[in-house]
Amino acid sequence: MILRRLNNLRPPTRSTTVAALVWLLCYIFAIPLSAANHRAVLVQAITTNDVAVQADLINSLANVPDPIIEQALTAWRQGSVYLYEPEDQPKVPFLLEAGTDATGKSRGIDLGTGEFIKDAAGQPLLFTAADLTAADTSSKLRRVIKTTLDLLALSNLNPNVRRDAASKLGQEQNADYLPHFRERLANEKFPEVRKALTEAIAITELLDEKADVRLGAVRALDQQRSIPGLDFLARLETEAKTKPQAFSLDLLNAIHQARIHIERHVSTSNFIETAFHGFSLSAVLLIAALGLAITFGLMGIINMAHGEMIMIGAYSAYLTQNLFIKMFGQGTRGFDFYFLAALPFSFLTAGLVGILLERGIIRHLYKRPLESLLATWGVSLVLQQTMRTIFGAANVQVYSPSWLTGNINAQDVVFAYNRLFVIAFAIAIVVFTWLLLTKTSLGLQVRALMQNRQMAACMGVRTDRVNMATFAFGSGLAGMAGACLSQIGNIGPSLGQSHIVDCFMVVVLGGVGNLQGTVSAALGIGVTDQVLQPHLGAVLGKITVLAAIILFLQWRPAGLFATRGRGLEG
Amino acid sequence: MMKKTLSKAELIGLAVAGVLVFLVLPLLNALPESHPLHLTTFTLSLLGKYLCYAVLALSVDLLWGYTGLLSLGQCLFFSLGGYALGMYLMLKIGTRGQYHTNLPDFMVFLEFPKRFPTTGGLPPHWIPFQHFWFAAAAIIWVPAVVAAIFGFLAFRSRIKGVYFSILTQALTYAACLMFFRNDFTFGGNNGLTDFKEILGFDLNAASTRRGLFMATAALLIITYLVCRWLTSSRFGKIQRAIRDSENRVLFSGYATANFKLFVFVVAAIIASIGGALFVPQVGIINPSEMATDKSLEAVVWVAVGGRGTLIGPILGAIGVNWLKSYATHTVPEYWLFILGALFIVMTLFFPKGIVGIPSQVRALKARWNRQSVSVAAPAALSPEEKP
Amino acid sequence: MKKLLPKILSGAAALALALTASAQDTVKVGILHSLSGTMAISETSLKDVLLFTFDEINAKGGVLGKKIEPVIVDPASNWPLFAEKAEGLLVKDKVAVVFGCWTSVSRKSVLPVFEKYNGLLFYPVQYEGEELSKNIFYTAEAVNQQAVPAVDYMLADGKKKFYLVGSDYVYPRTTNKILKKYLKSKGIADADIIEIYTPFGHTDYQTIVAEIKKFSAGGKACVISTLNGDTNVPFFKEFANAGLTSENCPVVSFSLSEDEFRSLPTKDLVGHLGCWTYFMSLTTPENKKFVADFKKWLKTAPAGVDRNNRVTCSPMNLSRTGVYLWKQAVEKAGSFDVDKVREALPGQTFKAPEGKVTMQENHHLINPVFIGETMANGQFKIIKSLGPVAGEPFSDKFLK
């Protein structure tokens, strides 16, 4: 725990370091004596030269709940435990603290005591990682360390770590681990970890000598519909072909049954997963295309720079992130909220750029839609290159807040948080846009303008202003889309280019000028794409979708939900 | 507005251009290298490349400038022509490739002999491309068929305006993805390259390059004349009528869809021939030639030069590409700014392109004069509002 | 104003000096890397390291007493333009050698040009092989110097199931084809190898990651990724969010180096593996000097060079190695003549940051190979050194 906290230390500022040091010393004195003993074992294990002795020492650490052991073993395995060799004294294994000072140096933490290594004057010594000799490990030792670490992980505080460790150790099919599993299972409360543990026990017992134990294990896997067990059952079945005498008919039947059940379970979960992926892709398409549906669908402007509005939104999210890192530091609770601030900020920035674009260029082109396409493509090139000049050609890094990382795993179907968020967000902005268009006076004016520009103007609608507001709103939506996309993909100058064709497809397929068309088109394209992908592969799937859209428009040239008017020119 | 016969100015222009491309430039190139007036083969090839682009620009203009169909997928046809000739060139490499077999290199290392064991590895549709005549025919019929199918579907269901543009863009995007696939037997991302000879002539020889340059120039002049004839005929009138008001033409009893389909196919063939001549001169064809931005770039050339004229696209294509060669050498970072700004300025202020500038200036002058003579006089129509 | 005049004067003097110098004792060298367009992300760094290397060499007296004068052109990630610019370099600028290209297609595009004008090109980026031109020297990793050792490492680590995912172009296809053959020769069953490709610029990896999740559920599985730069972000984000880690299913990526990590959320990549002939974290004195000198050079670098958060990576290092090998060969041949230099190149050795490298008769290097684990700071922790491996472009020569 100490080291984990030390790792989080912000290095440079003096006052925080001093505070941390004081805190650290208090903490160390509170450590019970037994922990100190384990550390002595650890130090001995690192400094001894005999591999067999080292292995024994490491194994003896498997049941120690002291987090420093885990930290040190992990570091040792990766070669970042270093040796400090003071004259006439035994070697001192140590770790480096996480940060470095301005000259690239950092202090060393003595593994035996948990304190910084100090010189004679009591000042902490400074080291540079590149100049140090790392404590030796051989591949055999690394394997021993790994196993010890996995066993340690079985009692980790984080249930996910426990679960992963259980499945990993189970896959080794090593009967020595069974007592560890059982002991853990007796105290375990989390259902997911319990499941992993029983699974691990069953997989390990598949190799048991007693036939009834094996049968029990197979049945247990069957009951659990264990996907990891599938491979092992298959292996068992092939084995049965080579030495049939070891397998009773009952066992063979049970294995066969289990495989059928599990495979059926896999296809069900695949089905649900595909549906979920379809929805989440639809949500992405919808979020990206909604702004375009407004500007193109309602205003008749082909904004080829729509992709760049998305990009501007994404870069705004990046800037917000940087600001929050500066204010709160990365990985802190404050930082986690950056995304909530990024959404409105992206909306505003992109909306502002939208206003500039509308006032400066598009306003002059309302009567020439094809030419608005060309001019806005020029704008898109300029915006891309501008971003390249400001932020560099490379993509920028955006870290997801912790509440958007991870997933819910229900019945072997993975629902990633960021995907769930995207779906929820898509629903929210569609509802919001719908309300805006149908329940507000701006919405009324927009719809009036869409139906008959001249007539609306005659009725006293200030078309100029409504146009500007609509365009700004559409651009703002694109900006929010960018912030949202930053959670699942790249942020770079060509971000917009990778979405623009898809966006146009959604809008054209949906039919111009109505929301339900856009929503259905996004759903149609997203779900079809995901349904096709497992069978055709990503490339052919995408081509098929494009071809299908082109063909579909033969049938309904104005899209799914065409607005019917009496005008001849549409 | 447009006469059937060539005007005097046009004749003089054509004659000058003919002398320049068929006599002066090749002769300058044939001079010994030490000669101060020597034109390097490099520059000549570069000019040849620009001329291919000019042919492409003419095809875009035929659609956009004269018929009002903005195709954002014209590079698809350009590339199809390129691929058709590229296949022939690829098979003529013979045993001079990396593996010294008759099979093109990429077919060897992608294990085509296993996929097509009966033909020794060559996919069946590649076989006839050993003959130049077949490749030459394919340059015409392949894009024609693709354009006819797509055009038939699109025009039958009256997809027009922006929808047409977006669909052509989707078409070329889908084709681009398709050609990127290695399984599609056209060399995937690496495309077709490392050509050695065409019709028995060494592609590296300066004389072959001169020949290709002259062929391109001839193609451009022929294309110009064909477009000139087409647009000044009765057909051309209907074309422009469709551009200005399709419904009126429709109600006058013309099957506009057929007219549009015809123009679309002709434009595809023109672009394809341009692409075919482009490939041996640059030495490579790969799917990125079909990428959506390439077609948009071709539209810029036309917009810059002046759409609805025939000389405009040629000037635009050569001018913008010369600018590109220059800018990517001298100010690489600013190239996209320049291109983008060109787009914006041209559409906003010079909708008629370079060619239209004199008439715009005249109109401005006229307005100025009228205003200064009498304030009460009605303001002249701004250029874009003129019929 | 007072300050300006001396500046102008000294500038003019320098210019005059440069002009006279260029006439006599400089040698022109071409740099052919995209500085705009999609490939600019990767290739700009190579241009920078080349400029650095030229300065390094010029500071020590140049090549054969002549200072290197770089001619930089921008092929703008446009393949026909690559051929045009290469021709320009050879014909108009008459450069002695060209360093350049990143993608295979750009190399394929310029290859006929170099053969036609008998030019010399050094190519520094890992590639699929299956090519050998007398006018190109490949300092790049061949498949048997990167993909095969990485898979060997995975096999030794007890991995039994391999998921090969790549972008759909020639390098991933060829590499995976070779790897599949290799894995089968090592006794991996067909059912345990899955090969998947995604289109250029793909952003949706849900299905693929879900498949990997189920594929790896039974353990002992790994992913071999030949996804190109951009698409790695959505892939790894999806990967991490699905609960997959380097512990339960490690990913070995062949296209990700330190330079790419600058624009990736490395947090999601921790523990995943890379295999290159060079890592920035190598501790040889040559590498320490290289990294330190490069960072020092950046401070005084010409305008247009990005100065922030710069790193070194394998393609950069191999670009630099190429320059030194060329310099040595020129000195051995006593001339800049392409034919003489080409003859002098095989057998040249150079004490590179990663260790001794040797140019072979087959125009590829003998180079030490390393396997590294990605760390959160965007560096690799070297976990295995494999010693020198001789690069071999043709897979039938190393696959028995």
PDB file of N, CA, C and O in Angstrom, chain B residues 90 92-110 190 193-196, chain C residues 104 107-115 127-138 362-364 392-397:
ATOM      1  N   MET B  90       1.303  -5.052 -66.355  1.00  0.00           N
ATOM      2  CA  MET B  90       1.761  -5.976 -65.318  1.00  0.00           C
ATOM      3  C   MET B  90       2.143  -7.315 -65.947  1.00  0.00           C
ATOM      4  O   MET B  90       3.141  -7.926 -65.589  1.00  0.00           O
ATOM      5  N   LYS B  92       3.052  -7.795 -68.924  1.00  0.00           N
ATOM      6  CA  LYS B  92       4.178  -7.654 -69.841  1.00  0.00           C
ATOM      7  C   LYS B  92       5.525  -7.589 -69.111  1.00  0.00           C
ATOM      8  O   LYS B  92       6.568  -7.520 -69.738  1.00  0.00           O
ATOM      9  N   ILE B  93       5.485  -7.540 -67.786  1.00  0.00           N
ATOM     10  CA  ILE B  93       6.748  -7.547 -67.040  1.00  0.00           C
ATOM     11  C   ILE B  93       7.445  -8.868 -67.274  1.00  0.00           C
ATOM     12  O   ILE B  93       8.668  -8.946 -67.372  1.00  0.00           O
ATOM     13  N   GLY B  94       6.625  -9.915 -67.384  1.00  0.00           N
ATOM     14  CA  GLY B  94       7.186 -11.238 -67.654  1.00  0.00           C
ATOM     15  C   GLY B  94       8.091 -11.693 -66.538  1.00  0.00           C
ATOM     16  O   GLY B  94       7.768 -11.554 -65.362  1.00  0.00           O
ATOM     17  N   THR B  95       9.246 -12.193 -66.889  1.00  0.00           N
ATOM     18  CA  THR B  95      10.125 -12.785 -65.878  1.00  0.00           C
ATOM     19  C   THR B  95      11.064 -11.760 -65.280  1.00  0.00           C
ATOM     20  O   THR B  95      12.015 -12.105 -64.599  1.00  0.00           O
ATOM     21  N   ARG B  96      10.791 -10.460 -65.536  1.00  0.00           N
ATOM     22  CA  ARG B  96      11.710  -9.443 -65.004  1.00  0.00           C
ATOM     23  C   ARG B  96      11.366  -9.034 -63.574  1.00  0.00           C
ATOM     24  O   ARG B  96      11.972  -8.146 -63.015  1.00  0.00           O
ATOM     25  N   GLY B  97      10.358  -9.697 -62.966  1.00  0.00           N
ATOM     26  CA  GLY B  97       9.967  -9.363 -61.603  1.00  0.00           C
ATOM     27  C   GLY B  97      10.919  -9.952 -60.575  1.00  0.00           C
ATOM     28  O   GLY B  97      11.966 -10.501 -60.902  1.00  0.00           O
ATOM     29  N   GLN B  98      10.536  -9.829 -59.297  1.00  0.00           N
ATOM     30  CA  GLN B  98      11.387 -10.305 -58.212  1.00  0.00           C
ATOM     31  C   GLN B  98      11.581 -11.815 -58.239  1.00  0.00           C
ATOM     32  O   GLN B  98      12.583 -12.335 -57.782  1.00  0.00           O
ATOM     33  N   TYR B  99      10.566 -12.521 -58.708  1.00  0.00           N
ATOM     34  CA  TYR B  99      10.625 -13.981 -58.623  1.00  0.00           C
ATOM     35  C   TYR B  99      10.988 -14.632 -59.951  1.00  0.00           C
ATOM     36  O   TYR B  99      11.054 -15.840 -60.052  1.00  0.00           O
ATOM     37  N   HIS B 100      11.151 -13.813 -60.990  1.00  0.00           N
ATOM     38  CA  HIS B 100      11.511 -14.331 -62.300  1.00  0.00           C
ATOM     39  C   HIS B 100      10.542 -15.396 -62.777  1.00  0.00           C
ATOM     40  O   HIS B 100      10.935 -16.415 -63.326  1.00  0.00           O
ATOM     41  N   THR B 101       9.258 -15.187 -62.497  1.00  0.00           N
ATOM     42  CA  THR B 101       8.260 -16.070 -63.071  1.00  0.00           C
ATOM     43  C   THR B 101       7.364 -15.216 -63.948  1.00  0.00           C
ATOM     44  O   THR B 101       7.456 -13.987 -63.923  1.00  0.00           O
ATOM     45  N   ASN B 102       6.483 -15.875 -64.692  1.00  0.00           N
ATOM     46  CA  ASN B 102       5.585 -15.122 -65.558  1.00  0.00           C
ATOM     47  C   ASN B 102       4.464 -14.448 -64.794  1.00  0.00           C
ATOM     48  O   ASN B 102       3.748 -13.611 -65.306  1.00  0.00           O
ATOM     49  N   LEU B 103       4.321 -14.838 -63.532  1.00  0.00           N
ATOM     50  CA  LEU B 103       3.234 -14.319 -62.718  1.00  0.00           C
ATOM     51  C   LEU B 103       3.650 -12.985 -62.093  1.00  0.00           C
ATOM     52  O   LEU B 103       4.785 -12.851 -61.646  1.00  0.00           O
ATOM     53  N   PRO B 104       2.743 -11.990 -62.039  1.00  0.00           N
ATOM     54  CA  PRO B 104       3.095 -10.752 -61.319  1.00  0.00           C
ATOM     55  C   PRO B 104       3.486 -11.068 -59.872  1.00  0.00           C
ATOM     56  O   PRO B 104       2.951 -11.998 -59.272  1.00  0.00           O
ATOM     57  N   ASP B 105       4.422 -10.268 -59.351  1.00  0.00           N
ATOM     58  CA  ASP B 105       5.001 -10.549 -58.034  1.00  0.00           C
ATOM     59  C   ASP B 105       3.964 -10.769 -56.945  1.00  0.00           C
ATOM     60  O   ASP B 105       4.049 -11.716 -56.177  1.00  0.00           O
ATOM     61  N   PHE B 106       2.995  -9.855 -56.870  1.00  0.00           N
ATOM     62  CA  PHE B 106       2.078  -9.955 -55.736  1.00  0.00           C
ATOM     63  C   PHE B 106       1.268 -11.248 -55.791  1.00  0.00           C
ATOM     64  O   PHE B 106       0.876 -11.786 -54.766  1.00  0.00           O
ATOM     65  N   MET B 107       1.075 -11.777 -56.977  1.00  0.00           N
ATOM     66  CA  MET B 107       0.344 -13.032 -57.087  1.00  0.00           C
ATOM     67  C   MET B 107       1.194 -14.175 -56.546  1.00  0.00           C
ATOM     68  O   MET B 107       0.679 -15.144 -56.003  1.00  0.00           O
ATOM     69  N   VAL B 108       2.511 -14.043 -56.708  1.00  0.00           N
ATOM     70  CA  VAL B 108       3.378 -15.102 -56.204  1.00  0.00           C
ATOM     71  C   VAL B 108       3.341 -15.105 -54.682  1.00  0.00           C
ATOM     72  O   VAL B 108       3.052 -16.118 -54.051  1.00  0.00           O
ATOM     73  N   PHE B 109       3.581 -13.935 -54.057  1.00  0.00           N
ATOM     74  CA  PHE B 109       3.694 -14.020 -52.603  1.00  0.00           C
ATOM     75  C   PHE B 109       2.350 -14.043 -51.890  1.00  0.00           C
ATOM     76  O   PHE B 109       2.288 -14.363 -50.727  1.00  0.00           O
ATOM     77  N   LEU B 110       1.270 -13.749 -52.602  1.00  0.00           N
ATOM     78  CA  LEU B 110      -0.044 -13.966 -51.986  1.00  0.00           C
ATOM     79  C   LEU B 110      -0.593 -15.336 -52.340  1.00  0.00           C
ATOM     80  O   LEU B 110      -1.765 -15.627 -52.128  1.00  0.00           O
ATOM     81  N   ASN B 190      -0.889  -1.996 -52.437  1.00  0.00           N
ATOM     82  CA  ASN B 190       0.298  -1.707 -53.237  1.00  0.00           C
ATOM     83  C   ASN B 190      -0.030  -1.455 -54.702  1.00  0.00           C
ATOM     84  O   ASN B 190       0.762  -0.876 -55.421  1.00  0.00           O
ATOM     85  N   THR B 193       2.399  -1.910 -60.167  1.00  0.00           N
ATOM     86  CA  THR B 193       3.566  -1.039 -60.315  1.00  0.00           C
ATOM     87  C   THR B 193       4.729  -1.805 -60.934  1.00  0.00           C
ATOM     88  O   THR B 193       4.605  -2.984 -61.245  1.00  0.00           O
ATOM     89  N   ASP B 194       5.839  -1.102 -61.090  1.00  0.00           N
ATOM     90  CA  ASP B 194       7.072  -1.688 -61.620  1.00  0.00           C
ATOM     91  C   ASP B 194       6.906  -2.148 -63.067  1.00  0.00           C
ATOM     92  O   ASP B 194       7.392  -3.209 -63.444  1.00  0.00           O
ATOM     93  N   PHE B 195       6.198  -1.327 -63.856  1.00  0.00           N
ATOM     94  CA  PHE B 195       5.988  -1.699 -65.249  1.00  0.00           C
ATOM     95  C   PHE B 195       7.291  -1.577 -66.025  1.00  0.00           C
ATOM     96  O   PHE B 195       8.124  -0.727 -65.743  1.00  0.00           O
ATOM     97  N   LYS B 196       7.428  -2.417 -67.053  1.00  0.00           N
ATOM     98  CA  LYS B 196       8.666  -2.397 -67.833  1.00  0.00           C
ATOM     99  C   LYS B 196       8.459  -1.909 -69.265  1.00  0.00           C
ATOM    100  O   LYS B 196       9.244  -1.138 -69.770  1.00  0.00           O
TER     101      LYS B 196
ATOM    102  N   SER C 104       4.952   0.538 -47.869  1.00  0.00           N
ATOM    103  CA  SER C 104       5.435  -0.309 -48.952  1.00  0.00           C
ATOM    104  C   SER C 104       5.022   0.238 -50.302  1.00  0.00           C
ATOM    105  O   SER C 104       5.781   0.181 -51.254  1.00  0.00           O
ATOM    106  N   ARG C 107       7.330   2.772 -51.557  1.00  0.00           N
ATOM    107  CA  ARG C 107       8.589   2.189 -52.026  1.00  0.00           C
ATOM    108  C   ARG C 107       8.388   1.533 -53.387  1.00  0.00           C
ATOM    109  O   ARG C 107       9.202   1.674 -54.287  1.00  0.00           O
ATOM    110  N   LYS C 108       7.268   0.820 -53.521  1.00  0.00           N
ATOM    111  CA  LYS C 108       6.959   0.180 -54.809  1.00  0.00           C
ATOM    112  C   LYS C 108       6.833   1.238 -55.905  1.00  0.00           C
ATOM    113  O   LYS C 108       7.163   0.989 -57.056  1.00  0.00           O
ATOM    114  N   SER C 109       6.304   2.397 -55.511  1.00  0.00           N
ATOM    115  CA  SER C 109       6.093   3.445 -56.489  1.00  0.00           C
ATOM    116  C   SER C 109       7.414   4.049 -56.976  1.00  0.00           C
ATOM    117  O   SER C 109       7.546   4.394 -58.145  1.00  0.00           O
ATOM    118  N   VAL C 110       8.400   4.156 -56.091  1.00  0.00           N
ATOM    119  CA  VAL C 110       9.656   4.793 -56.519  1.00  0.00           C
ATOM    120  C   VAL C 110      10.671   3.793 -57.047  1.00  0.00           C
ATOM    121  O   VAL C 110      11.648   4.171 -57.683  1.00  0.00           O
ATOM    122  N   LEU C 111      10.449   2.514 -56.779  1.00  0.00           N
ATOM    123  CA  LEU C 111      11.440   1.507 -57.169  1.00  0.00           C
ATOM    124  C   LEU C 111      11.830   1.572 -58.653  1.00  0.00           C
ATOM    125  O   LEU C 111      13.020   1.629 -58.973  1.00  0.00           O
ATOM    126  N   PRO C 112      10.843   1.638 -59.573  1.00  0.00           N
ATOM    127  CA  PRO C 112      11.235   1.701 -60.981  1.00  0.00           C
ATOM    128  C   PRO C 112      12.051   2.958 -61.297  1.00  0.00           C
ATOM    129  O   PRO C 112      12.947   2.907 -62.129  1.00  0.00           O
ATOM    130  N   VAL C 113      11.734   4.045 -60.582  1.00  0.00           N
ATOM    131  CA  VAL C 113      12.473   5.289 -60.817  1.00  0.00           C
ATOM    132  C   VAL C 113      13.941   5.111 -60.444  1.00  0.00           C
ATOM    133  O   VAL C 113      14.838   5.509 -61.178  1.00  0.00           O
ATOM    134  N   PHE C 114      14.164   4.497 -59.284  1.00  0.00           N
ATOM    135  CA  PHE C 114      15.551   4.316 -58.843  1.00  0.00           C
ATOM    136  C   PHE C 114      16.290   3.362 -59.761  1.00  0.00           C
ATOM    137  O   PHE C 114      17.489   3.525 -60.021  1.00  0.00           O
ATOM    138  N   GLU C 115      15.593   2.358 -60.261  1.00  0.00           N
ATOM    139  CA  GLU C 115      16.258   1.417 -61.166  1.00  0.00           C
ATOM    140  C   GLU C 115      16.551   2.084 -62.502  1.00  0.00           C
ATOM    141  O   GLU C 115      17.587   1.852 -63.106  1.00  0.00           O
ATOM    142  N   TYR C 127       9.003  -4.113 -42.963  1.00  0.00           N
ATOM    143  CA  TYR C 127       8.134  -4.340 -44.115  1.00  0.00           C
ATOM    144  C   TYR C 127       8.020  -5.825 -44.381  1.00  0.00           C
ATOM    145  O   TYR C 127       8.626  -6.640 -43.690  1.00  0.00           O
ATOM    146  N   GLU C 128       7.235  -6.176 -45.421  1.00  0.00           N
ATOM    147  CA  GLU C 128       6.893  -7.574 -45.621  1.00  0.00           C
ATOM    148  C   GLU C 128       7.937  -8.360 -46.398  1.00  0.00           C
ATOM    149  O   GLU C 128       7.816  -9.569 -46.529  1.00  0.00           O
ATOM    150  N   GLY C 129       8.966  -7.693 -46.908  1.00  0.00           N
ATOM    151  CA  GLY C 129       9.970  -8.409 -47.668  1.00  0.00           C
ATOM    152  C   GLY C 129       9.487  -8.713 -49.071  1.00  0.00           C
ATOM    153  O   GLY C 129       8.742  -7.924 -49.664  1.00  0.00           O
ATOM    154  N   GLU C 130       9.911  -9.843 -49.600  1.00  0.00           N
ATOM    155  CA  GLU C 130       9.501 -10.289 -50.943  1.00  0.00           C
ATOM    156  C   GLU C 130       9.915  -9.271 -51.993  1.00  0.00           C
ATOM    157  O   GLU C 130       9.222  -9.073 -52.973  1.00  0.00           O
ATOM    158  N   GLU C 131      11.027  -8.624 -51.780  1.00  0.00           N
ATOM    159  CA  GLU C 131      11.502  -7.643 -52.750  1.00  0.00           C
ATOM    160  C   GLU C 131      12.998  -7.501 -52.567  1.00  0.00           C
ATOM    161  O   GLU C 131      13.494  -7.565 -51.449  1.00  0.00           O
ATOM    162  N   LEU C 132      13.699  -7.321 -53.677  1.00  0.00           N
ATOM    163  CA  LEU C 132      15.128  -7.075 -53.577  1.00  0.00           C
ATOM    164  C   LEU C 132      15.548  -6.317 -54.819  1.00  0.00           C
ATOM    165  O   LEU C 132      15.624  -6.885 -55.902  1.00  0.00           O
ATOM    166  N   SER C 133      15.776  -5.031 -54.656  1.00  0.00           N
ATOM    167  CA  SER C 133      16.197  -4.239 -55.791  1.00  0.00           C
ATOM    168  C   SER C 133      17.668  -3.918 -55.614  1.00  0.00           C
ATOM    169  O   SER C 133      18.121  -3.660 -54.511  1.00  0.00           O
ATOM    170  N   LYS C 134      18.388  -3.894 -56.719  1.00  0.00           N
ATOM    171  CA  LYS C 134      19.818  -3.608 -56.578  1.00  0.00           C
ATOM    172  C   LYS C 134      20.036  -2.153 -56.172  1.00  0.00           C
ATOM    173  O   LYS C 134      21.087  -1.792 -55.685  1.00  0.00           O
ATOM    174  N   ASN C 135      19.026  -1.315 -56.344  1.00  0.00           N
ATOM    175  CA  ASN C 135      19.185   0.095 -56.026  1.00  0.00           C
ATOM    176  C   ASN C 135      18.649   0.487 -54.657  1.00  0.00           C
ATOM    177  O   ASN C 135      18.668   1.640 -54.293  1.00  0.00           O
ATOM    178  N   ILE C 136      18.127  -0.487 -53.924  1.00  0.00           N
ATOM    179  CA  ILE C 136      17.588  -0.167 -52.604  1.00  0.00           C
ATOM    180  C   ILE C 136      18.320  -0.960 -51.532  1.00  0.00           C
ATOM    181  O   ILE C 136      18.575  -2.154 -51.691  1.00  0.00           O
ATOM    182  N   PHE C 137      18.682  -0.270 -50.462  1.00  0.00           N
ATOM    183  CA  PHE C 137      19.222  -0.957 -49.290  1.00  0.00           C
ATOM    184  C   PHE C 137      18.191  -0.870 -48.176  1.00  0.00           C
ATOM    185  O   PHE C 137      17.697   0.202 -47.862  1.00  0.00           O
ATOM    186  N   TYR C 138      17.851  -2.033 -47.624  1.00  0.00           N
ATOM    187  CA  TYR C 138      16.768  -2.116 -46.660  1.00  0.00           C
ATOM    188  C   TYR C 138      17.358  -2.202 -45.262  1.00  0.00           C
ATOM    189  O   TYR C 138      17.764  -3.276 -44.819  1.00  0.00           O
ATOM    190  N   ASN C 362      22.516  -9.433 -49.347  1.00  0.00           N
ATOM    191  CA  ASN C 362      21.117  -9.339 -49.777  1.00  0.00           C
ATOM    192  C   ASN C 362      20.485  -7.985 -49.439  1.00  0.00           C
ATOM    193  O   ASN C 362      19.274  -7.860 -49.404  1.00  0.00           O
ATOM    194  N   HIS C 363      21.339  -6.986 -49.172  1.00  0.00           N
ATOM    195  CA  HIS C 363      20.888  -5.609 -48.930  1.00  0.00           C
ATOM    196  C   HIS C 363      20.064  -5.449 -47.647  1.00  0.00           C
ATOM    197  O   HIS C 363      19.375  -4.461 -47.485  1.00  0.00           O
ATOM    198  N   HIS C 364      20.074  -6.452 -46.782  1.00  0.00           N
ATOM    199  CA  HIS C 364      19.406  -6.336 -45.497  1.00  0.00           C
ATOM    200  C   HIS C 364      20.449  -6.430 -44.397  1.00  0.00           C
ATOM    201  O   HIS C 364      21.560  -6.871 -44.623  1.00  0.00           O
ATOM    202  N   GLU C 392      16.247 -11.499 -43.851  1.00  0.00           N
ATOM    203  CA  GLU C 392      16.058 -12.271 -45.081  1.00  0.00           C
ATOM    204  C   GLU C 392      14.714 -11.880 -45.687  1.00  0.00           C
ATOM    205  O   GLU C 392      13.676 -12.127 -45.094  1.00  0.00           O
ATOM    206  N   PRO C 393      14.744 -11.240 -46.861  1.00  0.00           N
ATOM    207  CA  PRO C 393      13.477 -10.751 -47.407  1.00  0.00           C
ATOM    208  C   PRO C 393      12.541 -11.846 -47.906  1.00  0.00           C
ATOM    209  O   PRO C 393      11.335 -11.669 -47.891  1.00  0.00           O
ATOM    210  N   PHE C 394      13.080 -12.944 -48.374  1.00  0.00           N
ATOM    211  CA  PHE C 394      12.200 -13.942 -48.998  1.00  0.00           C
ATOM    212  C   PHE C 394      11.828 -15.037 -48.012  1.00  0.00           C
ATOM    213  O   PHE C 394      12.686 -15.730 -47.476  1.00  0.00           O
ATOM    214  N   SER C 395      10.514 -15.199 -47.810  1.00  0.00           N
ATOM    215  CA  SER C 395      10.066 -16.081 -46.740  1.00  0.00           C
ATOM    216  C   SER C 395      10.380 -17.542 -47.039  1.00  0.00           C
ATOM    217  O   SER C 395      10.569 -18.326 -46.121  1.00  0.00           O
ATOM    218  N   ASP C 396      10.444 -17.922 -48.315  1.00  0.00           N
ATOM    219  CA  ASP C 396      10.718 -19.339 -48.568  1.00  0.00           C
ATOM    220  C   ASP C 396      12.136 -19.722 -48.140  1.00  0.00           C
ATOM    221  O   ASP C 396      12.454 -20.896 -48.022  1.00  0.00           O
ATOM    222  N   LYS C 397      12.991 -18.703 -47.893  1.00  0.00           N
ATOM    223  CA  LYS C 397      14.355 -19.025 -47.475  1.00  0.00           C
ATOM    224  C   LYS C 397      14.419 -19.333 -45.985  1.00  0.00           C
ATOM    225  O   LYS C 397      15.282 -20.064 -45.542  1.00  0.00           O
TER     226      LYS C 397
END
